[in-house]
PDB file of N, CA and C in Angstrom:
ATOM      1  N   UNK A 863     -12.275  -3.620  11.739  1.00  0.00           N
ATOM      2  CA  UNK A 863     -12.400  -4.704  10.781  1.00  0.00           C
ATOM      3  C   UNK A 863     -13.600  -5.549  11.164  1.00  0.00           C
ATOM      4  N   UNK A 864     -14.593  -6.053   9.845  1.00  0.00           N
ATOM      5  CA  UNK A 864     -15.815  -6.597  10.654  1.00  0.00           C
ATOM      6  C   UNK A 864     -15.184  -8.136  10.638  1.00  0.00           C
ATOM      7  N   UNK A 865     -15.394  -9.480  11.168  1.00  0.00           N
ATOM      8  CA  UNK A 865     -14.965 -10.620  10.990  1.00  0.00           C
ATOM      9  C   UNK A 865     -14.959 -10.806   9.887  1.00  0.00           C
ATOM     10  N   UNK A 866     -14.203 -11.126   9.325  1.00  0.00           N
ATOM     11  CA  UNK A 866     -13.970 -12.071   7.952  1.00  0.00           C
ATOM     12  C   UNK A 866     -14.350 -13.122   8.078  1.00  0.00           C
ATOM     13  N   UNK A 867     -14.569 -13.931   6.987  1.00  0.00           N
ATOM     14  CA  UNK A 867     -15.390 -15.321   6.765  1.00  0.00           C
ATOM     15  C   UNK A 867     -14.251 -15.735   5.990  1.00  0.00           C
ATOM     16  N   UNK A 868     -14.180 -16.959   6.785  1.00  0.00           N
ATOM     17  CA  UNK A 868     -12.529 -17.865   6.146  1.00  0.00           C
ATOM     18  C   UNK A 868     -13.632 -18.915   5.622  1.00  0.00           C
ATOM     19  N   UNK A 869     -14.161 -18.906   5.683  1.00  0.00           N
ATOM     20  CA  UNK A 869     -15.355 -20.249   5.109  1.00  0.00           C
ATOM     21  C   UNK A 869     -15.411 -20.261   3.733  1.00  0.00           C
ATOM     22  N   UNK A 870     -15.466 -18.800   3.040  1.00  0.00           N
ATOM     23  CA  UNK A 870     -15.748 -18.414   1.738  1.00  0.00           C
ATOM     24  C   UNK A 870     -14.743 -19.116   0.588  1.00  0.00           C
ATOM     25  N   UNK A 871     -14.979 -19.654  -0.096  1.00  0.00           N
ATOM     26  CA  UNK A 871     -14.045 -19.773  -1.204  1.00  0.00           C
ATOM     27  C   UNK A 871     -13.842 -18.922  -1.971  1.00  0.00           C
ATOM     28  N   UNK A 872     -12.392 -19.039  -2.413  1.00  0.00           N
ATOM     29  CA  UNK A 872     -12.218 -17.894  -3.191  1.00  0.00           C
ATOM     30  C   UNK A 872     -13.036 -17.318  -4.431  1.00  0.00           C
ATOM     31  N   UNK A 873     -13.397 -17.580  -5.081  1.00  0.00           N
ATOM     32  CA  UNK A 873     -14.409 -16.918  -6.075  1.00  0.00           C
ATOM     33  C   UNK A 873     -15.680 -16.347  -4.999  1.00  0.00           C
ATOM     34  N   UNK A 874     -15.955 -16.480  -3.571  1.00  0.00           N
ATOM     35  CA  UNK A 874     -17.012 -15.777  -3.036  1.00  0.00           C
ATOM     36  C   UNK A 874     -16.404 -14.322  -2.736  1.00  0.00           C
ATOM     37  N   UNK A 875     -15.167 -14.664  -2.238  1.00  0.00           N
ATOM     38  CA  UNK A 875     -14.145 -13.779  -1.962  1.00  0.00           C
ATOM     39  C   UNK A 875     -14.194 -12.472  -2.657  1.00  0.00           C
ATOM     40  N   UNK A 876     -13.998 -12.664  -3.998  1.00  0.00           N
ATOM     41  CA  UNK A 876     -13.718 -11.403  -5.328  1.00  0.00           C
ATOM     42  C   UNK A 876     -15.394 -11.200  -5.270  1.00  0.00           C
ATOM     43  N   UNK A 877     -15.765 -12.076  -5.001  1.00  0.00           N
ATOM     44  CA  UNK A 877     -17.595 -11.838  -5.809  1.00  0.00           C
ATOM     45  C   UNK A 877     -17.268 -12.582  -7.025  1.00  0.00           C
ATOM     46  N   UNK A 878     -17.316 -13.339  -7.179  1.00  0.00           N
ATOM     47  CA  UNK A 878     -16.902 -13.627  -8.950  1.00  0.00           C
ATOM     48  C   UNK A 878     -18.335 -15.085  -8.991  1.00  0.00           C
ATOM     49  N   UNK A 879     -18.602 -15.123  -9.675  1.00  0.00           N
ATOM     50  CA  UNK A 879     -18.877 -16.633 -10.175  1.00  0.00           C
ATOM     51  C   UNK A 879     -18.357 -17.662 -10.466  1.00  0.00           C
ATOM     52  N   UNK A 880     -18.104 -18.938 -10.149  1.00  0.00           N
ATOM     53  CA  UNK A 880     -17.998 -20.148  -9.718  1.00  0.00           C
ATOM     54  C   UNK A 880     -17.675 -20.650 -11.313  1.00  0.00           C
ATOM     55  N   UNK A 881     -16.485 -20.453 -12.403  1.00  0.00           N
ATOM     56  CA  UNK A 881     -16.655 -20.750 -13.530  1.00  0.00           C
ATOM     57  C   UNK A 881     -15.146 -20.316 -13.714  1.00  0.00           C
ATOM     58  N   UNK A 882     -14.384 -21.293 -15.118  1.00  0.00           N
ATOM     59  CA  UNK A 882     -13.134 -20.874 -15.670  1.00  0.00           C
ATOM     60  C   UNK A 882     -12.628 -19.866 -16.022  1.00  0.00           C
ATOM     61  N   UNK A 883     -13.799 -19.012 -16.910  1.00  0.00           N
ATOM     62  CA  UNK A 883     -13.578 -17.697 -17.243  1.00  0.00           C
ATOM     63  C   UNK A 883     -13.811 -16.598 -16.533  1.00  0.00           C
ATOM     64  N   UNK A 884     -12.525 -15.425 -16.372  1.00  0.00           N
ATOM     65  CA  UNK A 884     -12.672 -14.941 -15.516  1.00  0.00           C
ATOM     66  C   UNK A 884     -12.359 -13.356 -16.155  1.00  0.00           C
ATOM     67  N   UNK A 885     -13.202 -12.363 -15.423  1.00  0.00           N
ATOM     68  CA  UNK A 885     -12.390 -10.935 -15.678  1.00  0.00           C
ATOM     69  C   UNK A 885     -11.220 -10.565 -15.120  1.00  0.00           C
ATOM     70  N   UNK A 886     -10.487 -10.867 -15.748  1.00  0.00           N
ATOM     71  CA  UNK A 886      -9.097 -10.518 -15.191  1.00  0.00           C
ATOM     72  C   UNK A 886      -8.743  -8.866 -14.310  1.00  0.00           C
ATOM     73  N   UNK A 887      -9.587  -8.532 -15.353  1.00  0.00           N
ATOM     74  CA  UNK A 887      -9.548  -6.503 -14.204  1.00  0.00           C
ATOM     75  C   UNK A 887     -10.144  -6.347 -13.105  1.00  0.00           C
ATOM     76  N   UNK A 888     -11.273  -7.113 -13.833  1.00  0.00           N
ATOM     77  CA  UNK A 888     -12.796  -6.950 -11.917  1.00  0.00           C
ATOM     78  C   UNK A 888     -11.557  -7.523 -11.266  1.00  0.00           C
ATOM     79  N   UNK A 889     -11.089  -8.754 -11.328  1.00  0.00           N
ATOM     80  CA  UNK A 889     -10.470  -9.703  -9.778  1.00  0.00           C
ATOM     81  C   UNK A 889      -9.600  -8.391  -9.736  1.00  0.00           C
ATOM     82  N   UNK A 890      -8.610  -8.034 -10.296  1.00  0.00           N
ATOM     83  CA  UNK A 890      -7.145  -7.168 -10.047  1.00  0.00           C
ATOM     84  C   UNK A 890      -7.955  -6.002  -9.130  1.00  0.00           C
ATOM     85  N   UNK A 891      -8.732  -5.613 -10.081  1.00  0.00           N
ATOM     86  CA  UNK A 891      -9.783  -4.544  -9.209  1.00  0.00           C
ATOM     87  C   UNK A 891     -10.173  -4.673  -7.525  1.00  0.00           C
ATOM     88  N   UNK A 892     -10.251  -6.231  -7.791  1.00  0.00           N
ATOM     89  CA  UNK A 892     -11.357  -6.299  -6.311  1.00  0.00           C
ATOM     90  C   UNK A 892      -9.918  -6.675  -5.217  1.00  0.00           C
ATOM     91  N   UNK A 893      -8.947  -7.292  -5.710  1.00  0.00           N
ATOM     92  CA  UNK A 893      -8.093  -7.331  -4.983  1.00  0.00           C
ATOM     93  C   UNK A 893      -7.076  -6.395  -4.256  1.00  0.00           C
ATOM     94  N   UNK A 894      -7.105  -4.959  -5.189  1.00  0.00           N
ATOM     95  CA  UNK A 894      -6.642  -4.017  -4.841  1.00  0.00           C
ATOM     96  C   UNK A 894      -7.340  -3.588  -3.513  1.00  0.00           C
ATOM     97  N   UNK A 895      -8.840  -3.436  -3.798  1.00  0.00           N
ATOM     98  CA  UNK A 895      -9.474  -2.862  -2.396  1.00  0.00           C
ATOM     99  C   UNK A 895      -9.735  -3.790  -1.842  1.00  0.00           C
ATOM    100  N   UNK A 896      -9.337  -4.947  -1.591  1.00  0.00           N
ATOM    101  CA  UNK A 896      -9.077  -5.799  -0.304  1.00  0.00           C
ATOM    102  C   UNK A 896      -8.272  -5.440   0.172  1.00  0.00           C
ATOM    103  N   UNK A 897      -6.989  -5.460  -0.289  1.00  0.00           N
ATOM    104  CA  UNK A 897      -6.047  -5.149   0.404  1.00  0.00           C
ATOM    105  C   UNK A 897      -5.662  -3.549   0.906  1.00  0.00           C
ATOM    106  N   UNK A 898      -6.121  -2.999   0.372  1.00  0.00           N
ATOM    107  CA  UNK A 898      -6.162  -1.298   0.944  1.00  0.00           C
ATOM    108  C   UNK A 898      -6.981  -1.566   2.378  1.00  0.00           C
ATOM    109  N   UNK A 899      -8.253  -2.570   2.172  1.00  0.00           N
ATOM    110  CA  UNK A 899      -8.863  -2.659   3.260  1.00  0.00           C
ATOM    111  C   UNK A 899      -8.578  -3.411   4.033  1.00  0.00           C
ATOM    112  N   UNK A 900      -7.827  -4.255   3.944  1.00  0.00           N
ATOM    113  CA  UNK A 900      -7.040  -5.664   5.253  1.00  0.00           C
ATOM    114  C   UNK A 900      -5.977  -5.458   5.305  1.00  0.00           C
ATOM    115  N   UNK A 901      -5.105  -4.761   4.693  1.00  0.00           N
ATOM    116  CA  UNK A 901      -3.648  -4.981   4.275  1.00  0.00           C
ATOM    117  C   UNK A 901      -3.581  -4.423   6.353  1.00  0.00           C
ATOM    118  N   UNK A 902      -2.768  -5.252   6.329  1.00  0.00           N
ATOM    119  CA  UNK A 902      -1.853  -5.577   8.150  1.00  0.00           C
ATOM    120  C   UNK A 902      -1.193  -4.096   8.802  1.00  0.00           C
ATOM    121  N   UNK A 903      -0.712  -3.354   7.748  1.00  0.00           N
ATOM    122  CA  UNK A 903      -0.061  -1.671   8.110  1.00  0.00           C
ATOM    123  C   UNK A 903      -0.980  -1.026   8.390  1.00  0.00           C
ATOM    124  N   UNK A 904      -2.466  -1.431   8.289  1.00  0.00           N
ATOM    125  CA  UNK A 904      -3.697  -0.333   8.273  1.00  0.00           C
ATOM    126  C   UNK A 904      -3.849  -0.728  10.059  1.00  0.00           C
ATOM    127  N   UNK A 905      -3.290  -1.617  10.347  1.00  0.00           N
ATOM    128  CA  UNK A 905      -3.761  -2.140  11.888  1.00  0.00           C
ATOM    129  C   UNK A 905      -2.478  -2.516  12.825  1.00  0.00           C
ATOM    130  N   UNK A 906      -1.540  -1.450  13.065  1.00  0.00           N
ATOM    131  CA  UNK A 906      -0.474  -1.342  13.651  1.00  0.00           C
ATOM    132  C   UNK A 906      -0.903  -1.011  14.542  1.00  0.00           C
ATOM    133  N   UNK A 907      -1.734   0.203  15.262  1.00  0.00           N
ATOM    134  CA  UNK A 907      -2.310   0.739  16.281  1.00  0.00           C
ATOM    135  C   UNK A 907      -3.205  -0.504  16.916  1.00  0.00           C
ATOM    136  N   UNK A 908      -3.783  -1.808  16.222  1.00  0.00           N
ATOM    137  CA  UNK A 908      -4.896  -2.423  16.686  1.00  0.00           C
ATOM    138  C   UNK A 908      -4.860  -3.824  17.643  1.00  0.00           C
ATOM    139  N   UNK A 909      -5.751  -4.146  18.703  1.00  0.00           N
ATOM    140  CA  UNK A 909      -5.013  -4.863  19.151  1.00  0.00           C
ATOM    141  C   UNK A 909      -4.711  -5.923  18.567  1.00  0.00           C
ATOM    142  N   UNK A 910      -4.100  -6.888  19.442  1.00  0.00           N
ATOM    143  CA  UNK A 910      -3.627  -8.043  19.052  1.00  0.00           C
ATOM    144  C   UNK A 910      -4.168  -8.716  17.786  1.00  0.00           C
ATOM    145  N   UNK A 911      -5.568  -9.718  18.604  1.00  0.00           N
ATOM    146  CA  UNK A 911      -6.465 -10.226  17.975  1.00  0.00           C
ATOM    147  C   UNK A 911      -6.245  -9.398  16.493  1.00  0.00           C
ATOM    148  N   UNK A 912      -6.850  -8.356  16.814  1.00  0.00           N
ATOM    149  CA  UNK A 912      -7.166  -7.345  14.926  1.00  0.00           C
ATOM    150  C   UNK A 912      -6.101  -7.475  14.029  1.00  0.00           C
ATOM    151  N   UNK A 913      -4.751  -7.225  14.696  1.00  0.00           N
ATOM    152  CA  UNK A 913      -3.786  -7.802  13.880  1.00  0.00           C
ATOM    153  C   UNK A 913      -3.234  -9.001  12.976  1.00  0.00           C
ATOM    154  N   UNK A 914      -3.819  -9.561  14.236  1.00  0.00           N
ATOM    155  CA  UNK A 914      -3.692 -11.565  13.908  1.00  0.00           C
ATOM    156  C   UNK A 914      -4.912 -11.821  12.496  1.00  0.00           C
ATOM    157  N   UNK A 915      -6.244 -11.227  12.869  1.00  0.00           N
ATOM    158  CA  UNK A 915      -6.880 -11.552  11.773  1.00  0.00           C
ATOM    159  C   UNK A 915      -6.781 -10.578  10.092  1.00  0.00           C
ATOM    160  N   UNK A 916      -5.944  -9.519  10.817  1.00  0.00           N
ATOM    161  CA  UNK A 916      -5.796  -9.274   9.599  1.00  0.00           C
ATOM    162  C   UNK A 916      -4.429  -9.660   8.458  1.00  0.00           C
ATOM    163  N   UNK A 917      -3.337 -10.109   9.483  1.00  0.00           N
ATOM    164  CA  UNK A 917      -2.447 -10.904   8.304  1.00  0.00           C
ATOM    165  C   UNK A 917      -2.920 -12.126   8.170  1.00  0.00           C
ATOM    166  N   UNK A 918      -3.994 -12.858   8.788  1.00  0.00           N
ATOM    167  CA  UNK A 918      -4.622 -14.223   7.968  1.00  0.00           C
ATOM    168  C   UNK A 918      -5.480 -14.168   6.859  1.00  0.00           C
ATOM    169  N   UNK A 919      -5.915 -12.719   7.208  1.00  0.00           N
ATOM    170  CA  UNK A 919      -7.389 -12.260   5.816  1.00  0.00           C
ATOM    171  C   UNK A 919      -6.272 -12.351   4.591  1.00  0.00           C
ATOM    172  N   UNK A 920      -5.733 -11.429   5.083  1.00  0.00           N
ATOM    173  CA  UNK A 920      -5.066 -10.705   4.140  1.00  0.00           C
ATOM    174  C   UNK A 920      -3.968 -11.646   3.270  1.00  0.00           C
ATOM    175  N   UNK A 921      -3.260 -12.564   3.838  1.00  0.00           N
ATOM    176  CA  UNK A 921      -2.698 -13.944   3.771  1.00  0.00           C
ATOM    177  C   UNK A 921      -3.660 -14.486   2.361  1.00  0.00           C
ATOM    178  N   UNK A 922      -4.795 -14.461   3.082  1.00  0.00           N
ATOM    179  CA  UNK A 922      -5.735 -15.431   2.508  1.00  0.00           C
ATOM    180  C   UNK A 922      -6.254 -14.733   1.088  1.00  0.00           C
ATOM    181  N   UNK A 923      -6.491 -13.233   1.402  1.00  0.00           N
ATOM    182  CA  UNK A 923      -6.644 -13.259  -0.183  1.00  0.00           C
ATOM    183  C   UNK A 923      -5.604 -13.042  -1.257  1.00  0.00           C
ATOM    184  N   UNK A 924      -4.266 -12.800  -0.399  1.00  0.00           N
ATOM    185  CA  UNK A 924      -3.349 -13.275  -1.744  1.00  0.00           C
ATOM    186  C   UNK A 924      -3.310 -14.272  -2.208  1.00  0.00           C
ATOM    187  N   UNK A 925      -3.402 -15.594  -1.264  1.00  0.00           N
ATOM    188  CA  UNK A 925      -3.463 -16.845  -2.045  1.00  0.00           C
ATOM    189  C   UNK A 925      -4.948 -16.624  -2.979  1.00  0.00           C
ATOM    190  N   UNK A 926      -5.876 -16.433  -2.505  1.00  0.00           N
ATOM    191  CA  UNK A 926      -6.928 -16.766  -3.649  1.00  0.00           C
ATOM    192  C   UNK A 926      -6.777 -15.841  -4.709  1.00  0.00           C
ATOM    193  N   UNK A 927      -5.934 -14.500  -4.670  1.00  0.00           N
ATOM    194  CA  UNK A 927      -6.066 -13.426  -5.915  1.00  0.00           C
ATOM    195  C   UNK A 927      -4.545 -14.899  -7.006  1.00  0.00           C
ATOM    196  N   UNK A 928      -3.575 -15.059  -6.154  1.00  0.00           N
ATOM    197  CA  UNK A 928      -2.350 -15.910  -7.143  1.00  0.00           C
ATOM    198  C   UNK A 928      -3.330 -16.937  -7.533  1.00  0.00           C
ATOM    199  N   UNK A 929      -3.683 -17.831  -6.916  1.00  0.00           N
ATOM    200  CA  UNK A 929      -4.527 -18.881  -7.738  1.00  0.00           C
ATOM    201  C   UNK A 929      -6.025 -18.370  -8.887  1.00  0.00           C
ATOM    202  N   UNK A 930      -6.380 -17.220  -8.935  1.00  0.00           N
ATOM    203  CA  UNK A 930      -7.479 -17.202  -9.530  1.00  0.00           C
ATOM    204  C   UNK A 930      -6.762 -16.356 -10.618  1.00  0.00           C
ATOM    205  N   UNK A 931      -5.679 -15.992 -10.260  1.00  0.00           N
ATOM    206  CA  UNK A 931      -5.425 -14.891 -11.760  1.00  0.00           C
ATOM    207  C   UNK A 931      -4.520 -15.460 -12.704  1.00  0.00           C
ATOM    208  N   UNK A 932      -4.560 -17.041 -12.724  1.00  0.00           N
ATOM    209  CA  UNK A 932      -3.711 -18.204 -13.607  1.00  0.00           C
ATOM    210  C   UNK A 932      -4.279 -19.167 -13.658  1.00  0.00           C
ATOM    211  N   UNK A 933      -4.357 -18.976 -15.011  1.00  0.00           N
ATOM    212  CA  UNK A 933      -5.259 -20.282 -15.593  1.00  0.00           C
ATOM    213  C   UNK A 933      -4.683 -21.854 -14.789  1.00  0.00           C
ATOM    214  N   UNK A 934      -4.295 -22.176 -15.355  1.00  0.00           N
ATOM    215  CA  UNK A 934      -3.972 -23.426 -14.187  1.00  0.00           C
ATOM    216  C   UNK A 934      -3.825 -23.783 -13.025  1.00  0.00           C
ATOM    217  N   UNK A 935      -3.516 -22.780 -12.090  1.00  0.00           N
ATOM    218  CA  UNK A 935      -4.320 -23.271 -10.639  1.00  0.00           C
ATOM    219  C   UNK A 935      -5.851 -23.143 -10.540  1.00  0.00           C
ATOM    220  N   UNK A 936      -6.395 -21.571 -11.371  1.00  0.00           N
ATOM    221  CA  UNK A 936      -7.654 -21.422 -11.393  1.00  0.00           C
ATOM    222  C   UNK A 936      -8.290 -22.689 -11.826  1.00  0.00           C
ATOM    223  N   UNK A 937      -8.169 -23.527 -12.663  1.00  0.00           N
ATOM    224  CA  UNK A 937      -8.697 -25.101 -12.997  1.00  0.00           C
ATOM    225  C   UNK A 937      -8.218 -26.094 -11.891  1.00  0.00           C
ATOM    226  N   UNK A 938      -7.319 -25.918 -11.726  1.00  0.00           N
ATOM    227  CA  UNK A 938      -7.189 -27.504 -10.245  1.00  0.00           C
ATOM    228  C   UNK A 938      -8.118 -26.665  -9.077  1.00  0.00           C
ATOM    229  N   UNK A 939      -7.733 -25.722  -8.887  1.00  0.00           N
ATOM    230  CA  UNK A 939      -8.871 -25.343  -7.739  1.00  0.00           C
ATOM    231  C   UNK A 939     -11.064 -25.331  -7.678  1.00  0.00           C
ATOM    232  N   UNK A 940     -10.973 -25.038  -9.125  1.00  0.00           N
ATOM    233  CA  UNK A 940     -12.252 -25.714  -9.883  1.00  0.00           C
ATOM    234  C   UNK A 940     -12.467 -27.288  -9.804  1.00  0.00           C
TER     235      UNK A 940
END
């Protein structure tokens, strides 16, 4: 796993642009292969550390995929 950047806000996250309207498929899209790629079962064998950062990544982009794929958090978080 290369470090993740917890710095990013979520719309850097998906790649998306910084705006209300959103593609609802790209995000579903991009969130799928996040999580194929962070998801925590991929790093059972890994040590500690790798583990730890990957249920925080991974943590982290479910919260930003639930808030960006509903209109109304997607606006308070805007």
């Amino acid at each position: 796993m290369t470090n993740p950047d917890f710095s990013q806000n979520y719309f850097e996250l998906f790649n998306l642009p910084v705006q209300f309207a959103q593609d609802s498929e790209q995000l579903g899209e991009y969130y799928r292969r996040l999580q194929r790629e962070l998801h925590p079962d991929r790093f059972a064998s890994a040590s500690a550390h790798e583990k730890r950062l990957a249920v925080q990544y991974s943590a982290l982009v479910n919260e930003a995929y639930g808030t960006l794929s509903k209109p109304l958090p997607r606006a308070l978080y805007l």
